[in-house]
Short mmCIF file of C-alpha atoms in Angstrom, two decimals:
data_model
loop_
_atom_site.label_atom_id
_atom_site.label_comp_id
_atom_site.label_asym_id
_atom_site.label_seq_id
_atom_site.Cartn_x
_atom_site.Cartn_y
_atom_site.Cartn_z
CA UNK A 7 -42.19 65.37 88.01
CA UNK A 8 -41.41 65.66 91.71
CA UNK A 9 -43.22 62.36 92.26
CA UNK A 10 -41.30 60.69 89.48
CA UNK A 11 -37.91 61.85 90.85
CA UNK A 12 -37.97 61.25 94.65
CA UNK A 13 -34.88 63.33 95.52
CA UNK A 14 -36.32 66.43 93.80
CA UNK A 15 -37.73 67.77 97.07
CA UNK A 16 -34.37 67.33 98.85
CA UNK A 17 -32.52 69.17 96.10
CA UNK A 18 -35.12 71.94 95.96
CA UNK A 19 -34.07 73.13 99.44
CA UNK A 20 -30.36 73.29 98.59
CA UNK A 21 -28.38 76.34 97.51
CA UNK A 22 -27.56 76.70 93.81
CA UNK A 23 -23.80 76.60 94.41
CA UNK A 24 -24.21 73.28 96.23
CA UNK A 25 -26.26 71.84 93.36
CA UNK A 26 -23.50 72.87 90.93
CA UNK A 27 -20.99 70.97 93.05
CA UNK A 28 -23.32 67.95 93.21
CA UNK A 29 -23.66 68.05 89.41
CA UNK A 30 -19.87 68.16 88.95
CA UNK A 31 -19.34 65.25 91.35
CA UNK A 32 -22.09 63.26 89.62
CA UNK A 33 -20.38 63.79 86.26
CA UNK A 34 -17.09 62.45 87.69
CA UNK A 35 -18.82 59.39 89.18
CA UNK A 36 -20.71 58.89 85.93
CA UNK A 37 -17.46 58.87 83.98
CA UNK A 38 -15.76 56.43 86.36
CA UNK A 39 -18.77 54.11 86.39
CA UNK A 40 -18.82 54.11 82.59
CA UNK A 41 -15.10 53.24 82.55
CA UNK A 42 -15.69 50.22 84.79
CA UNK A 43 -18.76 49.07 82.87
CA UNK A 44 -17.03 49.30 79.48
CA UNK A 45 -13.89 47.56 80.73
CA UNK A 46 -15.94 44.83 82.40
CA UNK A 47 -18.21 44.29 79.39
CA UNK A 48 -15.28 44.19 76.95
CA UNK A 49 -13.42 41.76 79.20
CA UNK A 50 -16.47 39.51 79.54
CA UNK A 51 -16.98 39.52 75.77
CA UNK A 52 -13.38 38.39 75.26
CA UNK A 53 -13.56 35.69 77.95
CA UNK A 54 -16.91 34.36 76.70
CA UNK A 55 -15.84 34.46 73.07
CA UNK A 56 -18.78 36.76 72.24
CA UNK A 57 -18.53 39.82 69.98
CA UNK A 58 -18.63 43.07 71.93
CA UNK A 59 -21.46 44.32 69.72
CA UNK A 60 -23.63 41.42 70.97
CA UNK A 61 -22.76 42.22 74.60
CA UNK A 62 -23.71 45.85 73.92
CA UNK A 63 -27.01 44.90 72.28
CA UNK A 64 -28.14 42.63 75.13
CA UNK A 65 -26.51 42.82 78.57
CA UNK A 66 -25.32 46.45 78.48
CA UNK A 67 -28.49 47.80 76.84
CA UNK A 68 -30.70 45.90 79.30
CA UNK A 69 -28.92 47.65 82.15
CA UNK A 70 -28.84 51.10 80.59
CA UNK A 71 -32.56 51.07 79.74
CA UNK A 72 -33.49 50.35 83.36
CA UNK A 73 -33.74 54.12 84.17
CA UNK A 74 -36.28 54.56 81.36
CA UNK A 75 -38.22 51.54 82.63
CA UNK A 76 -38.23 52.82 86.22
CA UNK A 77 -39.35 56.32 85.22
CA UNK A 78 -42.05 55.06 82.85
CA UNK A 79 -43.49 52.51 85.31
CA UNK A 80 -43.62 55.11 88.08
CA UNK A 81 -45.18 57.59 85.66
CA UNK A 82 -47.83 55.02 84.71
CA UNK A 83 -48.68 54.41 88.37
CA UNK A 84 -48.98 58.17 88.87
CA UNK A 85 -51.38 58.35 85.91
CA UNK A 86 -48.96 60.31 83.72
CA UNK A 87 -49.27 58.39 80.44
CA UNK A 88 -47.69 61.24 78.49
CA UNK A 89 -44.45 60.88 80.42
CA UNK A 90 -44.57 57.06 80.38
CA UNK A 91 -45.03 56.83 76.59
CA UNK A 92 -43.12 59.98 75.69
CA UNK A 93 -40.09 58.91 77.73
CA UNK A 94 -39.85 55.57 75.92
CA UNK A 95 -40.33 56.99 72.42
CA UNK A 96 -38.20 60.05 73.17
CA UNK A 97 -35.40 57.78 74.38
CA UNK A 98 -35.46 55.85 71.08
CA UNK A 99 -35.12 59.13 69.20
CA UNK A 100 -32.36 60.26 71.56
CA UNK A 101 -30.44 56.99 71.19
CA UNK A 102 -30.60 56.86 67.38
CA UNK A 103 -30.31 60.61 66.78
CA UNK A 104 -28.13 62.10 69.49
CA UNK A 105 -26.03 59.18 70.75
CA UNK A 106 -25.42 57.35 67.47
CA UNK A 107 -25.18 60.67 65.62
CA UNK A 108 -22.49 61.99 67.95
CA UNK A 109 -20.72 58.62 67.87
CA UNK A 110 -20.60 58.69 64.06
CA UNK A 111 -19.18 62.19 64.04
CA UNK A 112 -16.50 61.28 66.59
CA UNK A 113 -15.12 58.16 64.90
CA UNK A 114 -15.63 55.55 62.20
CA UNK A 115 -18.11 53.14 63.77
CA UNK A 116 -17.92 49.44 62.79
CA UNK A 117 -20.86 47.89 60.95
CA UNK A 118 -21.15 44.22 61.89
CA UNK A 119 -23.10 42.64 59.02
CA UNK A 120 -24.29 39.68 61.13
CA UNK A 121 -25.73 41.83 63.92
CA UNK A 122 -27.09 44.69 61.83
CA UNK A 123 -28.91 42.33 59.48
CA UNK A 124 -30.65 40.76 62.49
CA UNK A 125 -30.97 43.07 65.50
CA UNK A 126 -31.11 46.02 63.07
CA UNK A 127 -34.32 44.73 61.51
CA UNK A 128 -35.77 43.96 64.94
CA UNK A 129 -35.04 47.58 65.90
CA UNK A 130 -37.16 48.91 63.04
CA UNK A 131 -39.75 46.12 63.26
CA UNK A 132 -40.74 46.64 66.89
CA UNK A 133 -40.97 50.42 66.37
CA UNK A 134 -43.26 49.96 63.35
CA UNK A 135 -45.33 47.44 65.34
CA UNK A 136 -45.84 49.80 68.31
CA UNK A 137 -46.58 52.76 66.04
CA UNK A 138 -49.12 50.83 64.00
CA UNK A 139 -50.73 49.51 67.18
CA UNK A 140 -51.09 53.02 68.62
CA UNK A 141 -52.69 54.41 65.46
CA UNK A 142 -55.04 51.44 65.02
CA UNK A 143 -56.21 51.65 68.64
CA UNK A 144 -56.62 55.42 68.33
CA UNK A 145 -58.58 55.02 65.07
CA UNK A 146 -60.92 52.48 66.70
CA UNK A 147 -61.30 54.00 70.16
CA UNK A 148 -60.84 57.70 69.41
CA UNK A 149 -60.14 59.95 72.38
CA UNK A 150 -60.50 56.95 74.72
CA UNK A 151 -57.62 55.10 73.04
CA UNK A 152 -55.64 53.10 75.61
CA UNK A 153 -52.72 50.70 75.57
CA UNK A 154 -54.24 48.09 77.87
CA UNK A 155 -52.38 45.59 80.01
CA UNK A 156 -52.61 42.94 77.29
CA UNK A 157 -50.44 45.19 75.12
CA UNK A 158 -47.86 45.38 77.89
CA UNK A 159 -47.91 41.61 78.35
CA UNK A 160 -47.54 41.13 74.59
CA UNK A 161 -44.55 43.47 74.42
CA UNK A 162 -42.89 41.77 77.41
CA UNK A 163 -43.48 38.38 75.79
CA UNK A 164 -41.81 39.70 72.64
CA UNK A 165 -38.95 40.90 74.87
CA UNK A 166 -38.37 37.40 76.25
CA UNK A 167 -38.43 35.99 72.71
CA UNK A 168 -35.94 38.64 71.56
CA UNK A 169 -33.52 37.90 74.41
CA UNK A 170 -33.70 34.14 73.73
CA UNK A 171 -33.11 34.53 70.01
CA UNK A 172 -30.28 36.98 70.72
CA UNK A 173 -28.48 34.23 72.65
CA UNK A 174 -28.96 31.92 69.68
CA UNK A 175 -27.67 34.55 67.26
CA UNK A 176 -24.66 35.17 69.51
CA UNK A 177 -23.71 31.49 69.25
CA UNK A 178 -24.05 31.63 65.47
CA UNK A 179 -21.89 34.77 65.11
CA UNK A 180 -18.82 34.16 62.93
CA UNK A 181 -16.67 35.94 65.55
CA UNK A 182 -15.14 38.16 62.90
CA UNK A 183 -12.57 40.71 63.97
CA UNK A 184 -13.11 44.27 62.66
CA UNK A 185 -10.76 45.39 59.94
CA UNK A 186 -8.22 48.04 60.99
CA UNK A 187 -9.99 50.78 58.99
CA UNK A 188 -13.25 50.17 60.84
CA UNK A 189 -12.05 52.00 63.94
CA UNK A 190 -10.39 55.39 63.98
CA UNK A 191 -6.65 54.59 64.33
CA UNK A 192 -6.02 57.66 66.48
CA UNK A 193 -8.59 56.44 68.99
CA UNK A 194 -7.84 52.73 68.89
CA UNK A 195 -4.16 53.44 69.41
CA UNK A 196 -5.02 55.11 72.70
CA UNK A 197 -7.13 52.18 73.87
CA UNK A 198 -5.73 50.24 76.82
CA UNK A 199 -5.44 46.50 76.74
CA UNK A 200 -8.55 44.65 77.81
CA UNK A 201 -8.67 43.60 81.43
CA UNK A 202 -7.04 40.28 82.30
CA UNK A 203 -9.07 40.01 85.52
CA UNK A 204 -10.95 36.78 86.31
CA UNK A 205 -14.58 36.47 85.23
CA UNK A 206 -16.10 37.08 88.71
CA UNK A 207 -14.10 40.31 89.00
CA UNK A 208 -15.26 41.41 85.53
CA UNK A 209 -18.89 40.69 86.44
CA UNK A 210 -18.56 42.67 89.68
CA UNK A 211 -16.83 45.52 87.82
CA UNK A 212 -19.69 45.65 85.29
CA UNK A 213 -22.40 45.59 87.97
CA UNK A 214 -20.76 48.29 90.08
CA UNK A 215 -20.06 50.39 86.99
CA UNK A 216 -23.67 50.12 85.83
CA UNK A 217 -24.99 50.99 89.30
CA UNK A 218 -22.75 54.08 89.45
CA UNK A 219 -23.83 55.16 85.97
CA UNK A 220 -27.54 54.86 86.77
CA UNK A 221 -27.26 56.51 90.21
CA UNK A 222 -25.02 59.34 89.01
CA UNK A 223 -27.27 59.96 85.99
CA UNK A 224 -30.31 60.19 88.27
CA UNK A 225 -28.59 62.61 90.65
CA UNK A 226 -27.18 64.73 87.85
CA UNK A 227 -30.43 65.13 85.92
CA UNK A 228 -32.37 65.91 89.12
CA UNK A 229 -29.84 68.55 90.08
CA UNK A 230 -29.86 70.09 86.61
CA UNK A 231 -33.68 70.03 86.49
CA UNK A 232 -33.86 71.80 89.86
CA UNK A 233 -31.46 74.48 88.66
CA UNK A 234 -33.42 74.84 85.41
CA UNK A 235 -36.66 75.47 87.32
CA UNK A 236 -34.88 77.90 89.62
CA UNK A 237 -33.42 79.80 86.65
CA UNK A 238 -36.81 80.11 84.95
CA UNK A 239 -36.59 77.42 82.26
CA UNK A 240 -40.19 76.45 81.28
CA UNK A 241 -41.38 73.15 82.75
CA UNK A 242 -42.53 71.94 79.33
CA UNK A 243 -38.93 72.22 78.11
CA UNK A 244 -37.65 70.29 81.12
CA UNK A 245 -40.23 67.53 80.69
CA UNK A 246 -39.71 67.29 76.94
CA UNK A 247 -35.93 67.27 76.90
CA UNK A 248 -34.20 66.74 80.23
CA UNK A 249 -36.24 63.69 81.30
CA UNK A 250 -35.67 61.72 78.08
CA UNK A 251 -32.07 62.91 77.82
CA UNK A 252 -31.48 62.18 81.49
CA UNK A 253 -32.73 58.60 81.32
CA UNK A 254 -30.67 58.12 78.13
CA UNK A 255 -27.55 59.55 79.79
CA UNK A 256 -26.13 56.07 80.57
CA UNK A 257 -26.18 55.16 76.87
CA UNK A 258 -24.58 58.50 75.94
CA UNK A 259 -21.75 58.33 78.48
CA UNK A 260 -21.10 54.63 77.88
CA UNK A 261 -21.08 55.25 74.12
CA UNK A 262 -18.52 58.03 74.34
CA UNK A 263 -16.44 56.01 76.82
CA UNK A 264 -16.57 53.00 74.48
CA UNK A 265 -15.16 55.10 71.65
CA UNK A 266 -12.48 56.59 73.89
CA UNK A 267 -11.37 53.13 74.97
CA UNK A 268 -11.41 51.68 71.44
CA UNK A 269 -14.54 49.52 71.89
CA UNK A 270 -16.81 51.31 69.40
CA UNK A 271 -18.75 48.07 68.84
CA UNK A 272 -20.30 48.53 72.29
CA UNK A 273 -21.82 51.85 71.23
CA UNK A 274 -23.38 50.38 68.08
CA UNK A 275 -24.77 47.38 69.93
CA UNK A 276 -26.00 49.42 72.87
CA UNK A 277 -27.90 51.91 70.68
CA UNK A 278 -29.65 49.17 68.69
CA UNK A 279 -30.39 47.09 71.78
CA UNK A 280 -31.59 50.10 73.77
CA UNK A 281 -33.99 51.09 70.99
CA UNK A 282 -35.47 47.58 70.97
CA UNK A 283 -35.75 47.49 74.76
CA UNK A 284 -37.31 50.96 74.97
CA UNK A 285 -40.20 49.61 72.92
CA UNK A 286 -40.49 46.11 74.36
CA UNK A 287 -39.20 46.54 77.92
CA UNK A 288 -39.94 50.16 78.86
CA UNK A 289 -43.31 50.53 77.13
CA UNK A 290 -44.25 46.93 77.92
CA UNK A 291 -43.49 47.24 81.63
CA UNK A 292 -45.34 50.56 81.91
CA UNK A 293 -48.45 49.26 80.09
CA UNK A 294 -48.42 46.02 82.11
CA UNK A 295 -48.26 48.05 85.33
CA UNK A 296 -51.22 50.21 84.38
CA UNK A 297 -53.17 50.83 81.13
CA UNK A 298 -51.73 53.81 79.30
CA UNK A 299 -54.16 56.29 77.70
CA UNK A 300 -52.76 57.36 74.33
CA UNK A 301 -54.77 60.58 74.57
CA UNK A 302 -55.52 61.98 78.01
CA UNK A 303 -58.43 64.31 78.63
CA UNK A 304 -56.32 66.23 81.15
CA UNK A 305 -53.32 66.59 78.84
CA UNK A 306 -52.50 69.89 77.16
CA UNK A 307 -50.57 68.13 74.40
CA UNK A 308 -52.60 65.09 73.28
CA UNK A 309 -51.62 65.33 69.60
CA UNK A 310 -47.86 65.57 70.11
CA UNK A 311 -47.39 61.85 70.80
CA UNK A 312 -49.35 60.86 67.66
CA UNK A 313 -48.17 63.58 65.29
CA UNK A 314 -44.62 64.30 66.49
CA UNK A 315 -43.06 61.56 68.63
CA UNK A 316 -44.16 58.51 66.65
CA UNK A 317 -43.52 59.94 63.13
CA UNK A 318 -40.08 61.25 64.13
CA UNK A 319 -39.19 57.89 65.68
CA UNK A 320 -40.11 56.09 62.46
CA UNK A 321 -38.31 58.65 60.29
CA UNK A 322 -35.06 58.46 62.24
CA UNK A 323 -35.09 54.65 62.42
CA UNK A 324 -35.83 54.31 58.70
CA UNK A 325 -32.91 56.65 57.94
CA UNK A 326 -30.78 54.62 60.36
CA UNK A 327 -31.83 51.47 58.45
CA UNK A 328 -30.79 53.08 55.13
CA UNK A 329 -27.38 53.90 56.61
CA UNK A 330 -27.06 50.31 57.85
CA UNK A 331 -27.82 48.93 54.38
CA UNK A 332 -25.16 51.21 52.89
CA UNK A 333 -22.59 50.29 55.55
CA UNK A 334 -22.67 46.52 56.04
CA UNK A 335 -20.92 45.80 52.74
CA UNK A 336 -18.20 48.32 53.52
CA UNK A 337 -17.85 47.21 57.16
CA UNK A 338 -18.20 50.67 58.70
CA UNK A 339 -20.47 53.70 58.92
CA UNK A 340 -19.40 56.90 57.20
CA UNK A 341 -18.79 59.66 59.68
CA UNK A 342 -21.09 62.15 57.91
CA UNK A 343 -24.05 59.84 58.65
CA UNK A 344 -24.08 61.29 62.13
CA UNK A 345 -24.97 64.79 60.91
CA UNK A 346 -28.51 64.18 59.54
CA UNK A 347 -29.33 61.96 62.54
CA UNK A 348 -28.20 64.68 64.93
CA UNK A 349 -30.07 67.38 63.00
CA UNK A 350 -33.29 65.36 63.17
CA UNK A 351 -32.87 65.06 66.95
CA UNK A 352 -32.25 68.80 67.31
CA UNK A 353 -35.28 69.55 65.13
CA UNK A 354 -37.40 67.15 67.20
CA UNK A 355 -36.44 68.87 70.45
CA UNK A 356 -37.09 72.30 68.94
CA UNK A 357 -40.47 71.23 67.52
CA UNK A 358 -41.48 69.76 70.87
CA UNK A 359 -40.62 73.01 72.61
CA UNK A 360 -42.50 75.14 70.07
CA UNK A 361 -45.59 72.92 70.01
CA UNK A 362 -45.85 72.50 73.77
CA UNK A 363 -45.24 76.19 74.25
CA UNK A 364 -48.05 77.12 71.86
CA UNK A 365 -50.48 74.63 73.36
CA UNK A 366 -49.59 75.63 76.91
CA UNK A 367 -50.45 79.22 76.05
#
């Protein structure tokens, strides 16, 4: 993990009280960066005449998944396939379970029929494709099962196709405005007016905001991980929870900020887009950089990826798809939908801790 997170060694030599201050400052910067990114993205959507949910599913999600891509590619180069694959799949589960689950519980999220009937099916489709590919390769190759570079190239090719068709879908969008009951009135009433800044200023605001979110997330999770090690938290817990949660932190903070500012569409789009990109972009880039063994001879937890991560990812996305089907006609997600999604995520984290703990011993 120290090799994956370069500033780990620097933080390891610092006093605990200093790391607590660094964590607090990182949270403040993270919040401010999210504010700028959400304002910039919402302003760009208005100026370009594009629905905010489309902006969230493409531009914003492409930026927020870059931490996962960076961590997974570096993990692949270091020969840590478990972290490279687990981070991508764990981030999908975190996005759909934790982030969307919390978002549903906080407010009434809008359900854009046009987007959810397109990007929503892509979200499930690419997950099923990757899962099936992993099991087929494992069935054929056994303990030597590997996602070779051709798999990475294929996934990246599918990514390019997805981005191109997303542009086409954006142009075809009916530009419908959400009904008043689709957003919690108490939250939308607090939302400020969208920025009237010129387009170049909005672009710069979005870029700076995204950079602050990614940097602050990296610093915060490294600081928290260092404190966790120092306070005796098992490394398997840190690897199984803090890494995936840390790289998904941009989506979480941006999602909550989007709700607070009355742009809940950004959260919905970002979650769906991030799930797609975690499969096509993160896994694709890691496999293209270096072949990824599905089962490593040196790993203590070879079965967890096949028998926990992949099944839970499919289960949570299928449930998400059921909720989408029940919501598009109504125009919004019911708030209680967030509870089962969140419970699945909590159960997944607990199961990962229990299984890795047993295997490690």
